[in-house]
Coordinates of C-alpha atoms in Angstrom, one line a residue:
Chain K
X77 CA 0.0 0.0 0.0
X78 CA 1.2 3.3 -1.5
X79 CA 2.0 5.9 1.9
X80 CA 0.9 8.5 -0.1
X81 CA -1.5 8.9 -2.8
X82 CA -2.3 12.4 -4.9
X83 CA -4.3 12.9 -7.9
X84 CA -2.2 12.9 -11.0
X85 CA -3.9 16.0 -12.0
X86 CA -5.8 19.6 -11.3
X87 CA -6.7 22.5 -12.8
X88 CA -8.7 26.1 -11.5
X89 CA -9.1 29.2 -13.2
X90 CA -6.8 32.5 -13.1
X91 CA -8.2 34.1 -9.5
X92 CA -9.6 31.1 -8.5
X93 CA -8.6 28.9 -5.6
X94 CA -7.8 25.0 -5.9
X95 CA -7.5 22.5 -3.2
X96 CA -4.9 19.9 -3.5
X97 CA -5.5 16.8 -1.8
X98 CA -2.8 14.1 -0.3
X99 CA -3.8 11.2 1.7
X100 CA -2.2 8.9 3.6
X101 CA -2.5 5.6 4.4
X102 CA -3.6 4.3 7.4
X103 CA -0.8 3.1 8.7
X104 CA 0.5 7.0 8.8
X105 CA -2.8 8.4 9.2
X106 CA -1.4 10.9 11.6
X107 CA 2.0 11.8 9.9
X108 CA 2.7 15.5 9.1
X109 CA 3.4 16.4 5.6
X110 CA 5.4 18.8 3.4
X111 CA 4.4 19.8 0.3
X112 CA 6.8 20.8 -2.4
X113 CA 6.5 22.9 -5.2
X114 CA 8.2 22.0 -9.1
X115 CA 8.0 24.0 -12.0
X116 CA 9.0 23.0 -15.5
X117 CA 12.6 22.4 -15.8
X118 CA 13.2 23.4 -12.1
X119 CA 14.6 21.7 -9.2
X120 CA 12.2 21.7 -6.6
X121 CA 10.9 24.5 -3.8
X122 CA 9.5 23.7 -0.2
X123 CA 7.1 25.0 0.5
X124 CA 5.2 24.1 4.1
X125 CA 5.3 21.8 6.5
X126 CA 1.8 20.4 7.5
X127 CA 1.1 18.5 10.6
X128 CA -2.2 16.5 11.5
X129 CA -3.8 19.3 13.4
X130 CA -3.4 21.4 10.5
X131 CA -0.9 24.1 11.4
X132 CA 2.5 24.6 9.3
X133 CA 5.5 26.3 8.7
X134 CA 5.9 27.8 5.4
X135 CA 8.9 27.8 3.4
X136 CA 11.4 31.7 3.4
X137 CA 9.1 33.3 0.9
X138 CA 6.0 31.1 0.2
X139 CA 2.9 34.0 -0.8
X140 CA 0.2 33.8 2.1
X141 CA -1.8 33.0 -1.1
X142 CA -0.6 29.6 -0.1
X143 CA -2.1 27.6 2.7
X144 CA -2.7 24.2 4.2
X145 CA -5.3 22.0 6.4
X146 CA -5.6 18.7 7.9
X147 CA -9.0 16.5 8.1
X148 CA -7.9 12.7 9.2
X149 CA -5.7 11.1 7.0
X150 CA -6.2 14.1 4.3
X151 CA -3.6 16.6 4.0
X152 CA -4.6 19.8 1.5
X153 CA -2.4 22.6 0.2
X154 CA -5.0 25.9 -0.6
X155 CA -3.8 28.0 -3.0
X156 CA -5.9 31.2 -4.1
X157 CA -5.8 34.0 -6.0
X158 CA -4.3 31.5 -8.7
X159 CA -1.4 33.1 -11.0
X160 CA -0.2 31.5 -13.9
X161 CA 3.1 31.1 -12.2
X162 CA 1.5 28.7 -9.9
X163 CA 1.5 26.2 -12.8
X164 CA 3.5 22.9 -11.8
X165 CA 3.8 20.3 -10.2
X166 CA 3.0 19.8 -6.7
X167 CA 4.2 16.8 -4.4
X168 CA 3.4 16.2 -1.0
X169 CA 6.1 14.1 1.0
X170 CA 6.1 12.1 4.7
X171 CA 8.4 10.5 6.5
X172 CA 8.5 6.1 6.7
X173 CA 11.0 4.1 9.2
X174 CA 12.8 2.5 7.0
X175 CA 13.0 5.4 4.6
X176 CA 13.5 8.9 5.9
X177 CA 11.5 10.3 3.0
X178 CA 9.1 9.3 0.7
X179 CA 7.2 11.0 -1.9
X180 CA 3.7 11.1 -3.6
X181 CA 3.4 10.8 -7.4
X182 CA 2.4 14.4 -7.9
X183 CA -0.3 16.9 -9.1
X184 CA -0.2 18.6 -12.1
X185 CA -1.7 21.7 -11.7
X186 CA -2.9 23.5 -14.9
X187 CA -4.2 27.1 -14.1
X188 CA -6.8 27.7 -17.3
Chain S
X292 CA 21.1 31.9 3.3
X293 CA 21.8 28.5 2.5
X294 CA 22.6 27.6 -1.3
X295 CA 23.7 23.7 -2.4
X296 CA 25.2 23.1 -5.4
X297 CA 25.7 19.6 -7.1
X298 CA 28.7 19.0 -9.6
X299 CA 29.9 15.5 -10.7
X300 CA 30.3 14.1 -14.4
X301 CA 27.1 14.3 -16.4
X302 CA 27.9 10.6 -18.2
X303 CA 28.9 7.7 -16.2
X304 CA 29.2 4.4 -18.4
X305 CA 27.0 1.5 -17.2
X306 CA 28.4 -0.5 -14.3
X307 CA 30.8 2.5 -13.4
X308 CA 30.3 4.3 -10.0
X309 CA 28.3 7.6 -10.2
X310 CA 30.3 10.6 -8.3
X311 CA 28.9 14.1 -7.0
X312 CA 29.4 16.7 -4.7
X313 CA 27.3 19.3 -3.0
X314 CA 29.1 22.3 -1.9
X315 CA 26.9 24.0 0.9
X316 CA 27.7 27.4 1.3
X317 CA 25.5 30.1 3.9
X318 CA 25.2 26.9 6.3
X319 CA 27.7 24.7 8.2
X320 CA 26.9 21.1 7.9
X321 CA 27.8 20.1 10.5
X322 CA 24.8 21.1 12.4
X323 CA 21.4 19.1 13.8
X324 CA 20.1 19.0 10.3
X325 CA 20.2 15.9 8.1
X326 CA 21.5 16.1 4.5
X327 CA 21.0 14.1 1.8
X328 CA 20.7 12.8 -2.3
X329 CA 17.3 12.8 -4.1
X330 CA 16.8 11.7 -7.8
X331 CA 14.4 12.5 -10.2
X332 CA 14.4 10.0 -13.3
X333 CA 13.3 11.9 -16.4
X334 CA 9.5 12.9 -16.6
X335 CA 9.1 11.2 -13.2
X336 CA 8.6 11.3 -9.3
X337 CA 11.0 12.2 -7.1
X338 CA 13.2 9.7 -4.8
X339 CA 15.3 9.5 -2.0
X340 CA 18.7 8.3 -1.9
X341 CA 20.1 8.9 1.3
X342 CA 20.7 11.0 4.2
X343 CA 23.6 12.1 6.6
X344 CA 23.2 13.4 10.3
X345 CA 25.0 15.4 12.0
X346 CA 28.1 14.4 9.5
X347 CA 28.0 11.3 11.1
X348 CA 24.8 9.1 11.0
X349 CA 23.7 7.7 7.1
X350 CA 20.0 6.7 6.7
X351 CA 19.6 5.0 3.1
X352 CA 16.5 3.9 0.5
X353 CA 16.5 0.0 1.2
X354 CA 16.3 -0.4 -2.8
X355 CA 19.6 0.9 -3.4
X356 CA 21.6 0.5 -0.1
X357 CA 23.7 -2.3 -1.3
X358 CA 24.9 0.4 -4.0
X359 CA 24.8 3.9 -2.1
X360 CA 27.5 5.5 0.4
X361 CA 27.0 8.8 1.1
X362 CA 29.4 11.4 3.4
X363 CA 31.0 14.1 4.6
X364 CA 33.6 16.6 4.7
X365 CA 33.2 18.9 7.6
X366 CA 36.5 21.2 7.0
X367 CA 35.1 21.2 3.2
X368 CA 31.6 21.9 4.0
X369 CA 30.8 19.5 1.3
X370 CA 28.3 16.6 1.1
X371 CA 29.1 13.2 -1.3
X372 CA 27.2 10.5 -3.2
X373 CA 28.7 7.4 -4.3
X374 CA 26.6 5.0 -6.3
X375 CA 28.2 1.7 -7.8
X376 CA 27.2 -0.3 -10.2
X377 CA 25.2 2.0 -12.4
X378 CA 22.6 1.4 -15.3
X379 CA 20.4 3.2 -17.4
X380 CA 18.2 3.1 -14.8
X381 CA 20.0 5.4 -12.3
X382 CA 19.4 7.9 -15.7
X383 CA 18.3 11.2 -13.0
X384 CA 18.4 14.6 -12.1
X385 CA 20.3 14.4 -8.6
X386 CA 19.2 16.7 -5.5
X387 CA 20.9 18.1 -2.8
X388 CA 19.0 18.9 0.0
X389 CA 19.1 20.1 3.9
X390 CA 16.4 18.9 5.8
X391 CA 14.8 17.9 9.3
X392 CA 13.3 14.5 9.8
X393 CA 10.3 15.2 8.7
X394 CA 11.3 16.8 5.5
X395 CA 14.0 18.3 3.4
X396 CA 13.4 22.3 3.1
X397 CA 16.4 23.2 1.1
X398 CA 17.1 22.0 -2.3
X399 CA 19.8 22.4 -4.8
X400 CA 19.2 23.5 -8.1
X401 CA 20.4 19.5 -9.2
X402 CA 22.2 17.6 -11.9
X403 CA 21.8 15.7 -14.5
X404 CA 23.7 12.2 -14.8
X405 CA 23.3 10.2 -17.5
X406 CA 24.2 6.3 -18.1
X407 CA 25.2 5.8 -21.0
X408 CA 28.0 3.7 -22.8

């Protein structure tokens, strides 16, 4: 069973706001997050920290536009106001005894 | 502010030993922060390699740790991967990164190594 499991793709409308969802399994249920944030061609950017009772630590420089929650073994990153810069892709990550890390497959967010 | 930059070859010949450095600079690593190697195979997810603590302490992926060594060089500030036995498979974008356990928060620009004869 997959520790973490994200849609393989999104998309919202310039302005809008988009929910992106991360869920893990129930052996982990509990586990904070992090989400992670890749553009085309980029290395990748943290961006927050996300712990069961939904508070987090953002990244040096992550907009207020973004913002995450916790409902049970759901973890969401909320990002309004959408820009076209906020096109890429998103993964959220946890941490497995056995393996420090360990990543979701990733949302591709398309902003229309 | 911390910055990590990878070099190393960009081809390594199949069953050769893959190479790279991360040069940490804004931030001694030798600090309660773990460090470590992610890869990225091309148009694909991302994966750990390994982790060092406190210079010391290495934490590897159980599906390469036969294969992975990864170090230290305190009085260099630099960070190292070794991976043996290569194949087109290890074909990746290589990460630096800092991190705590929970997660890595810093990340290197990265660096692509091929393997290919």
């Amino acid at each position: 069973q997959r520790v973490l499991t994200q849609a393989p793709s999104a998309s919202a409308s310039l302005g809008a706001s988009v929910n992106l969802t991360c869920t893990l399994n129930s052996g982990h249920s509990d586990y904070a997050v992090a989400w992670h944030q890749q553009h085309p061609e980029k290395g990748p950017r943290f961006l927050m920290k996300l712990n069961s009772d939904g508070s987090h630590r953002k990244g040096d420089g992550i907009p207020d536009r973004f913002s995450g929650s916790s409902s049970g073994a759901e973890r969401y990153l909320t990002i309004s106001s959408l820009q076209s810069d906020d096109e890429a892709d998103y993964y959220c990550q946890t941490w497995h005894t056995g393996i420090l890390w360990v990543f979701g497959g990733g949302t591709k967010l398309t902003v229309l | 502010q911390v910055q990590l930059q990878e070099s190393g070859p960009g081809l390594v010949k199949p069953s050769e030993t893959l190479s790279l450095t991360c040069a940490v600079s804004g931030f001694s690593i030798n600090t309660v922060y773990y460090w470590g190697w992610i890869r990225q195979p091309p148009g694909k997810g991302l994966e750990w390699i390994g982790s060092i603590y406190h210079s010391r302490s290495t934490y590897y992926n159980p599906s390469l740790e036969s294969r992975v060594t990864i170090s230290a060089d305190t009085s260099k500030n630099q960070i190292y991967l070794k991976l043996t036995s290569v194949t087109a498979t290890d074909t990746a974008i290589y990460y630096c990164v800092r991190g705590e356990v929970v997660t890595p928060d810093c990340w290197g620009q990265g660096t692509l190594v091929t393997v290919s004869s």
